[in-house]
Amino acid sequence: MRIRGLFLLCISVLGFIALAGAVNFAANEWKRWQDARDAQGLLQVFANLAYLSERFSVERGDVNQALLAEGPRPQAAIDTAQKNRGRTDEAMTAAQAYLKDLDAADQELIAPGVARIAAMLRDTRTLAESEIAKPKADRNPETTARYVSTATDLLQNIARVSAVVELRAATEDISIGRLASLARLSLTIRDIGGRRSTLITTYAGSKVAFTPAQVEQFLLLDGQVSAVWSILLHTARELDATAGITPAVQEANAKFMGDGAKLTRELFETRTV
């Protein structure tokens, strides 16, 4: 549980960067200009997609834990999972609601992607529920593996739609572009880090060593996290004067790139000896 808790904490602090970048301008500077209402609406969609990505990442962790459990889930775990699922639903509903406030051209551009996300969310949950209800001995390993893949696809699709919203909003002002870019980078790191954590936690309680292919996959994901983090730091330096950005980056650096990375590598080393 300590391992899962630390991983979730690391995921959350990355979300703070994304939300600081996505919401800050929408809540402050852009309100000064009446002609920026379209960009403000776009960033509301962007911010709620950021919430959605963060909250589904936590929901995915609940499901992964349930799929690996030997027996039925304790009621406390079920209650927590339901609460986290409700938060995911809130973010999905908010993104859809703000989408309706955009002008027709922006809706035409973004709505299909948001609809696809909603459909993938339903399908991914259905896939998981069919397996969680079974005893572990009766679960289909292929279906469990497919859940991991479809959940990853969902997060990547959220990132793709977010990138479209980001580019559309960035046409209004370069500052919008920087803030949205920072948020997107943090979401990218969280997605890669989540896949790295899933790889580790799947084998954390076993004595099975990683295969050469799994070692290669871990090192690839670990390297991608470091590379994107370097880009994020460069982008964040251009936003030092923006409220909330620097503290969020510092906290993520300490917890995600510090404590979380250390634990991840320690667990990785136990599976490669």
XYZ file of C-alpha atoms in Angstrom:
273
model
C 0.000 0.000 0.000
C 2.935 2.341 0.698
C 4.132 1.831 -2.864
C 0.727 2.558 -4.388
C 0.227 5.582 -2.141
C 3.538 7.115 -3.139
C 2.895 6.508 -6.826
C -0.524 8.179 -6.533
C 1.019 11.132 -4.710
C 3.601 11.504 -7.467
C 0.863 11.423 -10.107
C -1.112 14.073 -8.242
C 1.729 16.577 -7.973
C 2.195 16.429 -11.735
C -1.475 17.269 -12.013
C -0.867 20.439 -9.999
C 1.423 21.716 -12.766
C -1.108 20.913 -15.460
C -3.956 22.584 -13.638
C -1.906 25.633 -12.693
C -0.999 26.079 -16.334
C -4.449 25.365 -17.694
C -6.568 27.397 -15.295
C -4.355 30.352 -14.368
C -4.913 32.440 -17.439
C -8.567 31.500 -17.719
C -9.152 32.644 -14.145
C -7.111 35.853 -14.214
C -5.448 37.651 -17.119
C -7.793 36.632 -19.894
C -10.831 38.003 -18.084
C -9.449 41.491 -18.703
C -10.194 41.249 -22.385
C -13.703 40.782 -23.681
C -12.439 39.555 -27.024
C -10.607 36.645 -25.340
C -13.768 34.810 -24.297
C -13.240 32.117 -26.904
C -9.755 31.369 -25.584
C -11.082 31.350 -22.033
C -13.702 28.777 -23.006
C -11.110 26.653 -24.750
C -8.936 26.656 -21.654
C -11.892 25.589 -19.537
C -12.218 22.555 -21.800
C -8.454 22.053 -21.613
C -8.432 22.318 -17.809
C -11.183 19.744 -17.428
C -9.414 17.383 -19.807
C -6.421 17.785 -17.487
C -8.656 16.934 -14.525
C -10.013 13.966 -16.472
C -6.547 12.632 -17.218
C -5.488 12.951 -13.593
C -8.637 11.418 -12.172
C -8.760 8.533 -14.613
C -5.112 7.800 -13.799
C -6.158 7.335 -10.167
C -9.193 5.287 -11.215
C -6.936 3.102 -13.354
C -4.774 2.472 -10.292
C -7.828 1.278 -8.362
C -8.723 -1.123 -11.168
C -5.184 -2.444 -11.552
C -5.088 -3.157 -7.832
C -8.445 -4.952 -7.997
C -7.361 -7.053 -10.970
C -4.239 -8.182 -9.122
C -6.046 -8.944 -5.855
C -6.327 -12.588 -4.863
C -9.729 -12.259 -3.239
C -12.722 -9.918 -3.106
C -12.000 -6.248 -2.520
C -12.576 -4.883 0.990
C -15.547 -2.544 1.260
C -13.221 0.374 1.990
C -11.417 -0.219 -1.313
C -14.743 -0.416 -3.152
C -15.901 2.856 -1.578
C -12.652 4.590 -2.520
C -12.842 3.292 -6.078
C -16.420 4.509 -6.444
C -15.463 7.936 -5.138
C -12.547 8.175 -7.563
C -14.768 7.028 -10.411
C -17.257 9.752 -9.534
C -14.499 12.351 -9.770
C -13.602 11.068 -13.219
C -17.241 11.425 -14.243
C -17.338 14.994 -12.916
C -14.386 15.987 -15.086
C -15.856 14.280 -18.158
C -19.201 16.020 -17.652
C -17.544 19.410 -17.129
C -15.460 19.090 -20.302
C -18.593 18.230 -22.280
C -20.498 21.146 -20.726
C -17.807 23.736 -21.497
C -17.523 22.335 -25.009
C -21.130 23.382 -25.652
C -20.204 26.997 -24.848
C -17.624 27.205 -27.645
C -18.419 28.714 -31.013
C -19.568 26.446 -33.817
C -16.163 26.182 -35.497
C -14.393 25.144 -32.299
C -17.129 22.675 -31.436
C -16.833 21.076 -34.857
C -13.080 20.750 -34.362
C -13.086 19.395 -30.804
C -16.434 17.659 -30.207
C -15.642 14.407 -32.090
C -12.527 13.873 -29.991
C -14.359 14.505 -26.719
C -17.146 12.130 -27.777
C -14.534 9.494 -28.561
C -13.021 9.930 -25.089
C -16.435 9.433 -23.460
C -17.036 6.265 -25.485
C -13.578 4.878 -24.672
C -14.161 5.584 -20.983
C -17.390 3.565 -21.028
C -15.808 0.678 -22.940
C -12.727 0.570 -20.719
C -14.827 0.423 -17.585
C -17.047 -2.312 -19.002
C -13.978 -4.384 -19.802
C -12.631 -4.018 -16.265
C -15.926 -4.686 -14.510
C -16.355 -8.012 -16.277
C -13.067 -9.238 -14.793
C -13.099 -7.645 -11.339
C -16.331 -9.457 -10.509
C -14.603 -12.829 -10.956
C -12.243 -14.621 -8.558
C -8.650 -14.151 -9.666
C -8.366 -17.797 -10.723
C -11.236 -17.299 -13.178
C -9.980 -14.049 -14.691
C -8.713 -14.079 -18.227
C -5.100 -12.812 -18.241
C -5.552 -11.601 -21.812
C -8.531 -9.476 -20.810
C -6.612 -8.038 -17.878
C -3.724 -7.163 -20.188
C -6.184 -5.643 -22.638
C -7.508 -3.381 -19.881
C -4.009 -2.006 -19.310
C -3.692 -1.364 -23.043
C -7.112 0.261 -23.466
C -6.632 2.444 -20.381
C -3.327 3.636 -21.827
C -5.008 4.315 -25.170
C -7.666 6.372 -23.400
C -5.087 8.550 -21.657
C -3.207 9.018 -24.907
C -6.425 10.011 -26.649
C -7.106 12.593 -23.938
C -3.605 13.937 -24.580
C -4.237 14.144 -28.337
C -7.499 16.041 -27.918
C -5.844 18.303 -25.341
C -3.132 19.099 -27.887
C -5.782 20.176 -30.403
C -7.392 22.450 -27.804
C -3.975 23.787 -26.828
C -3.059 24.726 -30.382
C -6.422 26.359 -30.958
C -6.135 28.429 -27.759
C -2.500 29.332 -28.464
C -3.520 31.175 -31.618
C -5.057 33.829 -29.372
C -1.886 34.722 -27.463
C 1.656 33.386 -27.042
C 1.245 33.364 -23.248
C -1.708 31.038 -23.623
C 0.496 28.791 -25.720
C 3.192 28.603 -23.058
C 0.755 27.819 -20.256
C -1.075 25.195 -22.271
C 2.228 23.690 -23.404
C 3.384 23.399 -19.795
C 0.154 21.655 -18.858
C 0.431 19.281 -21.812
C 4.022 18.374 -20.933
C 3.070 17.547 -17.351
C 0.225 15.350 -18.582
C 2.611 13.602 -20.966
C 5.043 12.869 -18.137
C 2.232 11.591 -15.955
C 1.030 9.266 -18.699
C 4.518 7.857 -19.310
C 5.188 7.654 -15.581
C 1.887 5.852 -15.083
C 2.841 3.206 -17.631
C 6.227 2.845 -15.950
C 4.544 2.443 -12.543
C 2.086 -0.115 -13.913
C 4.992 -2.159 -15.231
C 6.666 -2.055 -11.817
C 3.634 -2.622 -9.584
C 2.434 -5.567 -11.648
C 5.526 -7.472 -10.546
C 6.247 -5.746 -7.225
C 4.826 -8.551 -5.114
C 6.281 -11.407 -7.119
C 9.714 -12.969 -7.331
C 9.673 -13.136 -11.111
C 12.510 -11.301 -12.838
C 11.842 -8.991 -15.757
C 12.356 -10.385 -19.213
C 14.843 -8.588 -21.487
C 11.885 -7.023 -23.320
C 10.440 -5.689 -20.046
C 13.817 -4.294 -19.027
C 14.034 -2.510 -22.365
C 10.494 -1.182 -21.962
C 11.213 0.150 -18.467
C 14.420 1.875 -19.535
C 12.639 3.424 -22.513
C 9.825 4.797 -20.338
C 12.282 5.995 -17.695
C 14.314 7.814 -20.320
C 11.203 9.413 -21.804
C 10.189 10.749 -18.384
C 13.600 12.378 -17.929
C 13.614 13.853 -21.432
C 10.140 15.385 -21.214
C 10.866 16.667 -17.703
C 13.857 18.600 -19.055
C 11.620 20.230 -21.672
C 9.035 21.040 -18.998
C 11.647 22.762 -16.821
C 12.715 24.914 -19.764
C 9.107 25.910 -20.437
C 8.466 26.600 -16.747
C 11.415 29.013 -16.575
C 9.598 31.216 -19.086
C 6.624 31.351 -16.703
C 8.386 32.164 -13.420
C 6.196 35.223 -12.894
C 2.950 33.270 -13.267
C 1.321 32.472 -9.931
C 1.400 28.835 -8.871
C 3.747 27.514 -11.536
C 7.083 27.537 -9.693
C 5.788 25.922 -6.450
C 4.014 23.209 -8.444
C 7.151 22.426 -10.436
C 9.292 22.375 -7.295
C 6.917 19.967 -5.549
C 6.761 17.673 -8.573
C 10.543 17.733 -8.820
C 10.867 16.668 -5.179
C 8.144 14.024 -5.109
C 7.829 12.669 -8.640
C 11.354 13.088 -9.970
C 12.838 12.606 -6.487
C 11.070 10.209 -4.103
C 8.970 8.511 -6.766
C 11.850 7.994 -9.176
C 14.036 6.583 -6.396
C 11.402 4.048 -5.322
C 10.676 3.093 -8.923
C 14.325 2.364 -9.665
C 14.751 0.430 -6.418
C 11.813 -1.794 -7.344
C 13.133 -2.169 -10.868
C 16.494 -3.342 -9.559
C 14.837 -6.023 -7.409
C 13.273 -7.505 -10.554
C 16.486 -7.550 -12.578
C 18.732 -9.521 -10.223
